[in-house]
Phi, psi and omega in degrees: 000319180294323178298322180293319178297319177295322178295322178295321177294320177297321178298319177298321177296317179295323179296319178295322179290339183253009185299317181296320179295319179298317179296322179296318180296317180295318178294320179297324179296324177294320177297320181298325182280359178060037180254011187282343183227032177088181185260356176075017180288335179224130183280093176234174184298321184257007182220081181239147181292145178276150170272163188250028180296318179296314179298322179299319178295316180297318181296323179290323176297319179293322179296321177299320180295318182288333175293341182239044178303130189279156175219133185274146172230113186271129181243137180278153173262344177233149186297323183283358176259009185298315183295320178295322178296320178297319179295318179295323179298329179274328186274321183305313177300328178291318178298318179296319180295321178296334177267011182051051188294330180298321176292320177297316178298318179298309182294321181293324179292321175300317180295318181296317181293319183285312190250356173095349182213125171258144183220137176232152174246135179240100187233172177259127179249108183289347181272351181285165176054042176066031180096350177288331179091150177197175183286142179233125181238125182219155172283147181243130173280126182297340175296339183257005183240133183227133181229174181293126180299136176100343180280148177255343178246124182302326181290345180273353181289140179294323179224159176218128184241133172239123185240153178199160176271133180227139177299138179299325180298321179295318180296315182293329180291322183268323180233086185300332183287000179278358180303129180090356181242011184274174180105173177095015182290343181290352180284343184280129176299142185232151173286162177274085185288154171291320179268158177282117181255117183272144178246358177287146184080011178235158183235157181268098184261132185244128168259111185253117175252135180209155181252133183218122180056039179077006179247149177264125179242163187221136178221135179243125182214159175235117185055247180250017182253124181275126176268323177201145176215124182295331178291339177267356181264121182302332182287338185234001186300321183259331185269342185093163185288315176243131181295332182288344173072016181249153171294134186279042180231136180237124182254138179239110188262136175281295177235115187290155175236143179290140176079015180206142175285348178268167179229195176236157187245194186287335180295314177297327182287328191246351188292333175296314178294321178297321179296318178297319179298317181295317181294314179295317180297320179293320180295317180293321179294318178296321179294318179295323179294317180292320181290336182277350180265136177267116182232155185224150165268128181236125177293133183297332181265014182284340182072021183282133175281102187292327181295315178289327182293322181274352178269106184290347179274350179280128178274334182238133177244121182275143180227134174266117180091196183268125180270107180280174182292330182264008181291323180229129180216134181287149178273124180263116179267121179295135180273133180295147178291156179296344181298330181288320176294320178298318180294323177297315179296324177294323178293322177296318177295323177298318179295320178296317180295318182296320182273351184072021183256061181288166185299319184292340176289344177256010178092006180255133181235159179280176180294140178093344179261099183236338182291139181297322180295322179292318178297317180296320179295319178295317179295322179293318179292325182284347183262009184292327176293320177295321179295323179295317178295325180292327179297318178294323177295322179291324176297317177296320179297322177299317179295322178296318178295322177297320177296322177298316180296320179294322177292323174298319181299323184273321192249343181279063181280335179253146180298143178231148181261133178235138175267118183255120179282141182288176181298132179076012178080011182255129177072167178202163176219164180251138182231130174269138184214139172218188186270014182298329178270002182250333182287161180304134182259131179278133177216146182281141179276159180295153175060026175067030183278006177121199183239137178238167179243132179248124179269118178297125180237142185230154174253149180250120175255118185264130176235158178279115181285326181241116180256157177291163180300320181293322180295317178296319179297317179297319180296318178294321178296321178297318179297319180295320180293320178297322178294315182293330180275002175083019181296334182262010174283117183303331181294335183253026186298317182294314179294319180296319180296319179296320180291318180296329179298332182272348184268165180219111176201162181296133179082014183298321183298319180292318179297316180298320179296318179295319179297314180294323178294317178297321178296320178295319177296322180296320178295321177296319179296318179298318179297320178294321178297319179298319179295319180293322178297322179294318179294322179295322179296322178295317179295320178297321181292326182280321189250354181070027180268175179245039183295321184298315181295316180296319180293320178297319178296320180295319179295319179296318178296322178295322179292323180291328181267010184293131179289159177099351177269131186295140177279131182288343180268108179208161179287142179253127179245133180241156178272193186292340181250011173096001178287140182283129176264107184277160175088185181222042183285178178300318181296316180293322178297317178297319179294321180293321178296321179296320178293319180295322179296329181267000184267119180293342181253028186292343178283345182274160178290138178249152178241000000 
């Protein structure tokens, strides 16, 4: 009980150290919702509609992340762990799918872009799989996570607290002894919701992780009532709650900050510029609105019938008395200079530059940029910020997969059945898996020095499971060009391998392996053909047959029909000065289409 009270005091200390970060997250959420300047129902100075330039930048960053959804490939560090690595490569995606990881990945990326840090928890849930237990992966709201102030690595914190609101009825149903200890949910920081969110009938539940004597322990409590403590559990009192000894939280930072494991996101980076855009846009809109209205100064003693004057359908307007020249005068609204519109456009360009969300990254190009290769180069250069953010996300994903493997190593004591989908989503098979290939393996030492234990360790290679349409198109075009240039011709295996070694593209290792394998098979076939020709010559000499000639003709015909040799009949494309554009790349295809569109005989066959 005393330990829980001390932990509660430590949590209060951590909350004070994290108060500024919590306030920043809540304010950023308001900016994201576009509620900072009213709803725009009435055009007034303090109530103008917001523009969505900031949101557009955030949405494009999120789209880049979803286009590169990660997929794990497990690699062994030792030869005898190869089979287990293959099984993990097939099983890990199934475990992620069972946890609806794509939705978790989606939500975490939105959080990371808005607030600068995405966080996931990888824990063991004993209630899953009908009580057998399984891995649980969820997104974590940073408002509910507290660490030691001043640390930059989450694993370096002395304690780690995860808090959340839970209904009292749920707590009493699972832990009846919590009666009389509930309440306190108002302590949790809350967003400024549109709807009224009630906290009565809920309790402030704390998951407390701490390291003691090199072991990770876990305690769950409400106020001063302990719900579970690993130190009180005989199964974990000496070994710790998780054998891997790490806090089960993985943080993915957008832009790092000194003295904190959290970072800052694009909203903090862009909201100043967005505010200027909103103010300038509102001012220009109000000026345009005022200038479009016809208004008049009317002398009170003019005797003008205002009702008839403002009714444009009236042909006659009555006046009492003499209407002087100064009785009615139109209001002249000064028109804003073009410098304000220019300044607004400059602010919009500044926001695009700051976020890296230039027009060509969205498929829009300026005048004069029409070549497919130029557009592709601009898009590739414009995506370097997204690629940098994806690298940090992939590092976090690697750590999450490692935590999953460690949980399998500790808890997969009984065999489990997994449905593995075949290549390309066609067909499936069932695979049984347990931790027998993950636990330390006993092996005898050399020269009879005894027995040692080897712990199977694996590396995670992350690849993009879902690629954008342009990436798939580029990959397909590369494969076609390699085929047309004869890279898959076994006769050119050595030259092709040397060229592939200098190239860099996804899947290069597999292509290089296939080319070298084909070259080896071709050499074996040649050796067999030479042996067969010698045997045929011996048979011809003995029997007077023509086997050698027939076999030579068959071999010659086979070489002529061999795939991978370029066809000499192809379309020739030239540039504006007559140079021949070789190949069939995206750029050449675009150039050929432009030439065909300008060709009056494009309906005729071309050679």
